[in-house]
Short mmCIF file of C-alpha atoms in Angstrom, two decimals:
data_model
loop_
_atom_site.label_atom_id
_atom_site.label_comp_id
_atom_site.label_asym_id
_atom_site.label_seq_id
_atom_site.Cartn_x
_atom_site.Cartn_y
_atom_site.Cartn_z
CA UNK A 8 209.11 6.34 26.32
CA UNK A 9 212.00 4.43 24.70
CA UNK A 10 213.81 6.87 22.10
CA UNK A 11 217.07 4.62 21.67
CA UNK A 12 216.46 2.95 18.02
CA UNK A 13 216.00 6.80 16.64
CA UNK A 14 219.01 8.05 18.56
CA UNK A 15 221.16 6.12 17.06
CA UNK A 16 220.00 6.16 13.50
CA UNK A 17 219.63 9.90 13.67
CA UNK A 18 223.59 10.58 15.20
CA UNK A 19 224.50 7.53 12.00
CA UNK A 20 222.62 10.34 9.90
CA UNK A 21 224.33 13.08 11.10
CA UNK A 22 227.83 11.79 10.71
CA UNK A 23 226.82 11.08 6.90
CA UNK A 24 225.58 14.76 6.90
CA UNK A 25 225.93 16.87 4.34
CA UNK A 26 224.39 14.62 2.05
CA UNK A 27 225.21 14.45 -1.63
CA UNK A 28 223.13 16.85 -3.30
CA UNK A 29 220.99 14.62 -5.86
CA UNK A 30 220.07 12.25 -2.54
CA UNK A 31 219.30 15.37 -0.92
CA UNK A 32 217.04 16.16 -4.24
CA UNK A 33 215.23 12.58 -4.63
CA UNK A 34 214.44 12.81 -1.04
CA UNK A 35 213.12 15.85 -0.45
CA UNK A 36 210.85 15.30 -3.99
CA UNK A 37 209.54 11.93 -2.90
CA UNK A 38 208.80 13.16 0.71
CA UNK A 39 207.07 16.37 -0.91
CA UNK A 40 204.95 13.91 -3.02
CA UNK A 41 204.24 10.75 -0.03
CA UNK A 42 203.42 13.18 2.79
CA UNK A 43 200.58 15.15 1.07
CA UNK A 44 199.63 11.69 -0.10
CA UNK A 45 199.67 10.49 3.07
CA UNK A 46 198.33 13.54 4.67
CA UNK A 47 195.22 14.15 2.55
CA UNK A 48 194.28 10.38 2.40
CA UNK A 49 194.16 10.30 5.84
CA UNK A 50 191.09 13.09 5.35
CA UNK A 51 189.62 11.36 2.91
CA UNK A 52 191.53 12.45 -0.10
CA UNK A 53 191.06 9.94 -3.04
CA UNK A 54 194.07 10.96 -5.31
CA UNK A 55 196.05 7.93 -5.51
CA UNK A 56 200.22 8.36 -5.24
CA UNK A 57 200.86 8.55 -8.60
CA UNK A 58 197.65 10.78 -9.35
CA UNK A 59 199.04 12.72 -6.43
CA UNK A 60 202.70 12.77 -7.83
CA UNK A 61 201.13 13.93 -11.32
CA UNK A 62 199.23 16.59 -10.24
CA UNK A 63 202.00 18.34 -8.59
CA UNK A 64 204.84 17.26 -11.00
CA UNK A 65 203.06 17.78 -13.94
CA UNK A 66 200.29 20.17 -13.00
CA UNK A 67 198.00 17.80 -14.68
CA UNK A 68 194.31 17.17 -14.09
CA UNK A 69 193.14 14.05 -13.19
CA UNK A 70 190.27 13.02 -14.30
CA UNK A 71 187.22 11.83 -12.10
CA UNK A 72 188.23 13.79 -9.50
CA UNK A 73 186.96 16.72 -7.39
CA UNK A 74 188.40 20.54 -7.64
CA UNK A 75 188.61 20.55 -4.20
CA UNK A 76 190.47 17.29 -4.05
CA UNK A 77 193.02 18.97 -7.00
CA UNK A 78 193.18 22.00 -4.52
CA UNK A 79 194.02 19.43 -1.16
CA UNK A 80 197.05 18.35 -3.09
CA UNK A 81 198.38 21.55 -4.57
CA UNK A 82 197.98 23.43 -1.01
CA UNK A 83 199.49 20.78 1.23
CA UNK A 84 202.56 20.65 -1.38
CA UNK A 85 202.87 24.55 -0.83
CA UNK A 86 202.97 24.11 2.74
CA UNK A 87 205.46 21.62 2.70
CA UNK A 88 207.64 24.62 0.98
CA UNK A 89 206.63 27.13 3.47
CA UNK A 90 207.65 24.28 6.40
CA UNK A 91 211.24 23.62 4.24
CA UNK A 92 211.71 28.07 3.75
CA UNK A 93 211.13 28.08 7.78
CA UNK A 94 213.23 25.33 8.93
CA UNK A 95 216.35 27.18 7.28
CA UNK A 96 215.81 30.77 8.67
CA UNK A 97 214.35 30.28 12.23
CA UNK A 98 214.22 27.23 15.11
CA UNK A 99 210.86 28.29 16.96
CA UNK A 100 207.68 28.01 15.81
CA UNK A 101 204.55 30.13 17.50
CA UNK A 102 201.22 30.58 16.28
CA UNK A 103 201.55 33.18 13.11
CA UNK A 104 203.41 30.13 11.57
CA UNK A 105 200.23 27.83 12.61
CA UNK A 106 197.77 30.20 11.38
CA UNK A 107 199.94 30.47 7.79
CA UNK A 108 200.34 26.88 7.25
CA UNK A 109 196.58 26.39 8.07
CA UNK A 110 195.76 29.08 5.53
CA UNK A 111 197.86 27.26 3.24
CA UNK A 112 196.18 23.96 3.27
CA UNK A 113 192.57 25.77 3.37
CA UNK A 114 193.64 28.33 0.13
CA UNK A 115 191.19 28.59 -2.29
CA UNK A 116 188.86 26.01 -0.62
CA UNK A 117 187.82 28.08 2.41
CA UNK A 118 188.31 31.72 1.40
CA UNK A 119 186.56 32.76 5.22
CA UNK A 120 187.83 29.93 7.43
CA UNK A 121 191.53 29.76 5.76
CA UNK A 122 193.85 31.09 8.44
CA UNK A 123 191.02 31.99 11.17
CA UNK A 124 189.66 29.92 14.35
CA UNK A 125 186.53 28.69 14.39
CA UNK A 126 183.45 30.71 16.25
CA UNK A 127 181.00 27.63 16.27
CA UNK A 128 181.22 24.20 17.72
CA UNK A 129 182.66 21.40 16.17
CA UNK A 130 182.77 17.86 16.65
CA UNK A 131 184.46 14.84 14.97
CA UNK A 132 181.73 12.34 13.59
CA UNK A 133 181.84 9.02 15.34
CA UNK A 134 183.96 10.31 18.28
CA UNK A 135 182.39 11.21 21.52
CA UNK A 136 185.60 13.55 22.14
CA UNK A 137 184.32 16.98 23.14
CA UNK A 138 185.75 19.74 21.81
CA UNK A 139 186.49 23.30 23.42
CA UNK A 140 184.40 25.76 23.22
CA UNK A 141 184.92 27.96 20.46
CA UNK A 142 185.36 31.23 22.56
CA UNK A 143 188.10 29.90 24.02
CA UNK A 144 190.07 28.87 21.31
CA UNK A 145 192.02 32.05 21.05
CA UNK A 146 193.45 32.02 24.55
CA UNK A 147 194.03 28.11 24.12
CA UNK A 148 196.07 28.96 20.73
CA UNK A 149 198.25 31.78 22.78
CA UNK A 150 198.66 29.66 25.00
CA UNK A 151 199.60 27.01 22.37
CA UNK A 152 201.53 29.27 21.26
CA UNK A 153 203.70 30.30 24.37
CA UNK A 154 204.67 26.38 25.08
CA UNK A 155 205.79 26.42 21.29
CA UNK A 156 208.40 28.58 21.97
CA UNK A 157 209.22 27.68 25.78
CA UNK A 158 212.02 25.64 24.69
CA UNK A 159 210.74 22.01 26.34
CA UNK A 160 212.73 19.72 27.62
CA UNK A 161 211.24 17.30 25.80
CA UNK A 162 212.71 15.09 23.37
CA UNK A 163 212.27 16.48 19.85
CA UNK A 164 210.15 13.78 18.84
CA UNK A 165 208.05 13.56 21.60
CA UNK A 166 208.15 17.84 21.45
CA UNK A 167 207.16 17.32 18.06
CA UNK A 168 204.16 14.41 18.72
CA UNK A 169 202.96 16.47 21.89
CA UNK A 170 202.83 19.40 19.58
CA UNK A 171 200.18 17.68 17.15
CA UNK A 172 198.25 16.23 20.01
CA UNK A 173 198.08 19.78 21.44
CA UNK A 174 196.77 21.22 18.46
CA UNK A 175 194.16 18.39 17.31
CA UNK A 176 192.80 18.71 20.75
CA UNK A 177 192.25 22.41 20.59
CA UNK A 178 190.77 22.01 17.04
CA UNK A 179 191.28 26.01 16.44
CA UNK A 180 189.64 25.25 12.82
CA UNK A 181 186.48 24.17 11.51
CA UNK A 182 188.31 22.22 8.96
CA UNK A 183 191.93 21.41 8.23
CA UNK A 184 193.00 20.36 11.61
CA UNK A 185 195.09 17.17 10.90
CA UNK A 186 196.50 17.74 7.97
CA UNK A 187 197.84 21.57 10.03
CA UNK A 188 199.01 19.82 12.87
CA UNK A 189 201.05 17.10 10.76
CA UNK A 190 202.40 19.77 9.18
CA UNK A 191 203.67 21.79 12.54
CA UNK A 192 204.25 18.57 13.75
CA UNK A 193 206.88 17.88 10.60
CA UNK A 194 207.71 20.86 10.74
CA UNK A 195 209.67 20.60 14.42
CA UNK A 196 210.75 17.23 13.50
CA UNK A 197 213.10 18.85 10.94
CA UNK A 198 214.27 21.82 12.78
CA UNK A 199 215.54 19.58 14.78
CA UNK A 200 217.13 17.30 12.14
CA UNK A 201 214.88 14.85 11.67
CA UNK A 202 213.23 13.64 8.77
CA UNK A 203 209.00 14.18 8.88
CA UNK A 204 206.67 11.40 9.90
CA UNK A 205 204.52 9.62 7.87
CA UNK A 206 201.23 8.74 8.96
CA UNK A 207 200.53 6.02 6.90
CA UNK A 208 196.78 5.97 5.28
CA UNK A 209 196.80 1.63 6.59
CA UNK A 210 197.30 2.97 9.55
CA UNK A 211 194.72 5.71 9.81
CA UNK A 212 192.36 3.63 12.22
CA UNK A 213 195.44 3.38 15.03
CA UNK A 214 196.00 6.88 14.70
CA UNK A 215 192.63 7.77 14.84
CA UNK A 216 191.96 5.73 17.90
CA UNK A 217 195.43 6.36 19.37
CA UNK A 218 194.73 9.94 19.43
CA UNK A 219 190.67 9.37 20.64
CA UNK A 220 192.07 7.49 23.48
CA UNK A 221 194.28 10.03 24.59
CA UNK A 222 191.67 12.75 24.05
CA UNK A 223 189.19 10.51 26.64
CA UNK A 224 192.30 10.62 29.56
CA UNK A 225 193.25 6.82 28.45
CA UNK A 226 196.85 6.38 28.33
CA UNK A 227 198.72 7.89 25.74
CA UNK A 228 201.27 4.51 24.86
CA UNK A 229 199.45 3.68 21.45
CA UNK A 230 199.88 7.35 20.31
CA UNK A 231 203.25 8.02 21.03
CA UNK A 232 204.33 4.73 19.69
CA UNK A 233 202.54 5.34 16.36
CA UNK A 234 204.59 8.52 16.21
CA UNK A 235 208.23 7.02 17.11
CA UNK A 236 207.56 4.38 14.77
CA UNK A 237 206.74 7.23 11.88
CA UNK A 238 210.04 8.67 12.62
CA UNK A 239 211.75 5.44 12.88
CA UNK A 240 211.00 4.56 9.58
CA UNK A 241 211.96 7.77 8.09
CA UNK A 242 215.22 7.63 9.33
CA UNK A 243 215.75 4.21 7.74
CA UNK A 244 214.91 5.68 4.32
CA UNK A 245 217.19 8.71 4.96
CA UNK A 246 220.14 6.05 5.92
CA UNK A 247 219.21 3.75 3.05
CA UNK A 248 219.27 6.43 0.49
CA UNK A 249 222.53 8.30 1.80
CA UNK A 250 223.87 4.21 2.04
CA UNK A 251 224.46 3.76 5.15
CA UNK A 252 224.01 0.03 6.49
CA UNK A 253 222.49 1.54 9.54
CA UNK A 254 218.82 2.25 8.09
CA UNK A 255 218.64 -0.94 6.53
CA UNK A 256 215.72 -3.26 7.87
CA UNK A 257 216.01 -4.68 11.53
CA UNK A 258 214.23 -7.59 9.36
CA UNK A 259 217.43 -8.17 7.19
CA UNK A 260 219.73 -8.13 10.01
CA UNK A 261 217.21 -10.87 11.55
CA UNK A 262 216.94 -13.03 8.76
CA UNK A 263 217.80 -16.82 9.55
CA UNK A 264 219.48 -16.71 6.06
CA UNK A 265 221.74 -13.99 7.42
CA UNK A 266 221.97 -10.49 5.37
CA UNK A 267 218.91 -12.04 2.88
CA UNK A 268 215.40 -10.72 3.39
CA UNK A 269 212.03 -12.81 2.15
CA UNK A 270 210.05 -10.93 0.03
CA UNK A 271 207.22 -9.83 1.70
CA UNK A 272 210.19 -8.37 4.26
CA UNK A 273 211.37 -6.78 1.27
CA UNK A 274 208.03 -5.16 0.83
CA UNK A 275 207.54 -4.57 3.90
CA UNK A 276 210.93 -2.68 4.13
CA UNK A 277 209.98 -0.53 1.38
CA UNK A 278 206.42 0.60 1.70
CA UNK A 279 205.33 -1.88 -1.34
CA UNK A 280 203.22 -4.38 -1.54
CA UNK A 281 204.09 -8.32 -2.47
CA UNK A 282 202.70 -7.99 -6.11
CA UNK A 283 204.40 -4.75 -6.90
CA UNK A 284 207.51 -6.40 -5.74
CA UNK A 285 206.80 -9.38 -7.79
CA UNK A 286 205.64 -7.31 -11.04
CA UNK A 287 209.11 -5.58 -10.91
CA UNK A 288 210.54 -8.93 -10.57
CA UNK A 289 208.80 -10.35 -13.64
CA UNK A 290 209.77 -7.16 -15.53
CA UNK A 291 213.61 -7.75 -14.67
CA UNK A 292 213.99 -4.92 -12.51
CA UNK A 293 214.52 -7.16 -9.10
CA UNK A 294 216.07 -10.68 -9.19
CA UNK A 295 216.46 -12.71 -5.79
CA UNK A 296 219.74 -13.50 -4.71
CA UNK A 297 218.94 -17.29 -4.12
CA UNK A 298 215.87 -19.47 -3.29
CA UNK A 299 215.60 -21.55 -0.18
CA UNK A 300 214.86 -25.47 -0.58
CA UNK A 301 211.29 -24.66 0.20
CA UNK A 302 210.88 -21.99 -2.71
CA UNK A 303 211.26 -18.74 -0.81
CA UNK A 304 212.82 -16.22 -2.83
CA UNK A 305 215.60 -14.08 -1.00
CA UNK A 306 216.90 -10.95 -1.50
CA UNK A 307 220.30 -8.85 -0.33
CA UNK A 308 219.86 -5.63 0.87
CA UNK A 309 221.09 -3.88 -1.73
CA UNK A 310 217.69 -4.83 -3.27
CA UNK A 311 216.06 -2.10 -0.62
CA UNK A 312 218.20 0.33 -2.02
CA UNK A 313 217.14 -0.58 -5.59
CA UNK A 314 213.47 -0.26 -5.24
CA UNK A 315 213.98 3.10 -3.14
CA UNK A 316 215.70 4.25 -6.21
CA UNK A 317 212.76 2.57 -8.70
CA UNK A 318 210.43 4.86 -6.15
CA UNK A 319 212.03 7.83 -6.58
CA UNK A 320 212.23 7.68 -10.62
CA UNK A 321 208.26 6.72 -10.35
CA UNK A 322 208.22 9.71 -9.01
CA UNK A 323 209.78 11.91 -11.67
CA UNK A 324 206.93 9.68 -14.15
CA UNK A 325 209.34 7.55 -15.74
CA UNK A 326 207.16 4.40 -17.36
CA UNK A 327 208.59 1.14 -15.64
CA UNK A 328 210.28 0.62 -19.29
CA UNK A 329 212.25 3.58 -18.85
CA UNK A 330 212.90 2.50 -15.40
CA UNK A 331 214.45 -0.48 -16.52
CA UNK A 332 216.39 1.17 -19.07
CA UNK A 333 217.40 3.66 -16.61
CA UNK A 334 218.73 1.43 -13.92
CA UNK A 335 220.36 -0.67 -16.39
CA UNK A 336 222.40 1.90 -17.77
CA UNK A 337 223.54 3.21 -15.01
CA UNK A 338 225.07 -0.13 -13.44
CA UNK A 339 222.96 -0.81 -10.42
CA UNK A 340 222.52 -4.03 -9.30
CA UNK A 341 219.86 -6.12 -9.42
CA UNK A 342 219.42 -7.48 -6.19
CA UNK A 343 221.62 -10.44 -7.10
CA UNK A 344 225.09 -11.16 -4.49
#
């Protein structure tokens, strides 16, 4: 397992550590808001990202949808605090924290499973994974617990990814499983200084069979790969927002027109898709830095940085209007060179 891309992005981060306070802010908001998107969707969650961001932000009701769905996106948010109160007062992790954060996500959905292992037998529709039995769930979970806080030799991230594959294939709960061992998961990512891992909800099929694969004895490649890739990309939008040239796309650096990325690299890059990118184009928020003689449209890198900070107003419910006005007034560029 090949950890050299993150190694270097996360000692770039560190030497740009501490970072400036509002970064720090925007960051930690729009992580708060994308991983219990993420998270929940993954389990079937239909709150969009901005019906996710409102409901915590605002504390607004969305119409259409479920209490229980309302509750999925309140309680994940709340564990994300616990996980951000824990990273800063201890660096092991054992299973009181794992029973908490499950309680957490389960809080007013599950008053008699929130925070307790399952008793019956449970198994995942559509896999043929067997799962233990429940009467020995407790011993597995102590002993869960007691490789927690062995102090591996692992790498963090691959600590942190055997961690969740530990848990999910325990499956202490009768519900809440994933979204607890993303969470613990996260959760030793950052004690270690990195940023959490998004699972993203496009890729919720690899994951899914990634982890089946690995439950069956098949070899566990796909999996960790998923989960280096997660972190990977994090890092990039930790660099990128702290402005480092470091977490800027491998794709721009690649780019045959040198420092210029195409736009669906630009989307790619960002976690958009091409018409977003093109909507904020036609509303003047992103302008191409040239076009080639066969009509692609190419844009500096500063662009990234542009739309990360167009994300992170989005997420404080600014219309696109104010966005522009925003932006404008505060001298950013457009993505022109």
């Amino acid at each position: 397992m090949r950890f050299d891309s993150i190694d270097a992005k996360k000692q770039a981060l560190d030497r740009l550590r501490p970072l400036p306070p509002e970064s720090l802010r925007n960051l930690e908001a729009w992580f708060r808001v994308e991983l219990t998107y993420t998270s929940n969707a993954l389990e079937g969650n239909t709150l969009s990202r901005r019906e996710t961001a409102v409901v915590l932000e605002k504390g607004i009701t969305v119409g259409g949808k479920s209490l229980k769905e309302h509750l999925e996106a309140t309680n994940h948010a709340r564990a994300i605090d616990f996980v951000s109160q824990l990273i800063g007062r201890q660096r092991v992790v054992a299973e009181q924290e794992v029973l908490r954060l499950h309680e957490l996500v389960l809080e007013g959905i599950d008053h008699a499973g929130a925070g307790s292992y399952r008793t019956v037998a449970v198994r995942i529709a559509g896999s043929t994974v067997v799962m233990p039995n429940p009467r020995r769930v407790p011993d597995l979970m102590r002993d869960f617990s007691d490789w927690l806080q062995s102090g591996s030799a692992l790498h963090p991230v691959h600590f942190a990814a055997e961690a969740h594959y530990r848990l999910v294939s325990i499956h202490p709960f009768i519900d809440g499983n994933g979204r607890t061992a993303r969470l613990l998961m996260n959760c030793l990512l950052m004690i270690h200084g990195y940023p959490p891992a998004i699972i993203r909800p496009r890729d919720r099929a690899a994951y899914l069979g990634a982890l089946e694969t690995a439950q069956l004895g098949g070899p566990r490649t796909a999996y960790d790969s998923l989960i280096i890739r997660a972190v990977d990309r994090s890092l990039d939008i930790y660099l990128d927002a702290a402005g480092d040239g470091a977490g800027r796309t491998r794709q721009a650096a690649a780019s045959p027109a040198g420092m210029l990325l195409k736009i669906g690299q630009l989307a790619k890059a960002v976690g958009e898709s091409v018409p977003t990118i093109r909507h904020w184009m036609k509303l003047g928020l992103l302008h191409p830095a040239q076009s080639t003689p066969a009509g692609y449209q190419l844009f500096s890198t500063e662009t990234v940085d542009r739309c990360r900070r167009i994300q992170v107003l989005k997420g404080r419910r600014l219309t696109l209007a104010e966005i522009c006005v925003t932006i404008d007034a505060s001298g950013e560029p457009g993505g022109t060179s």
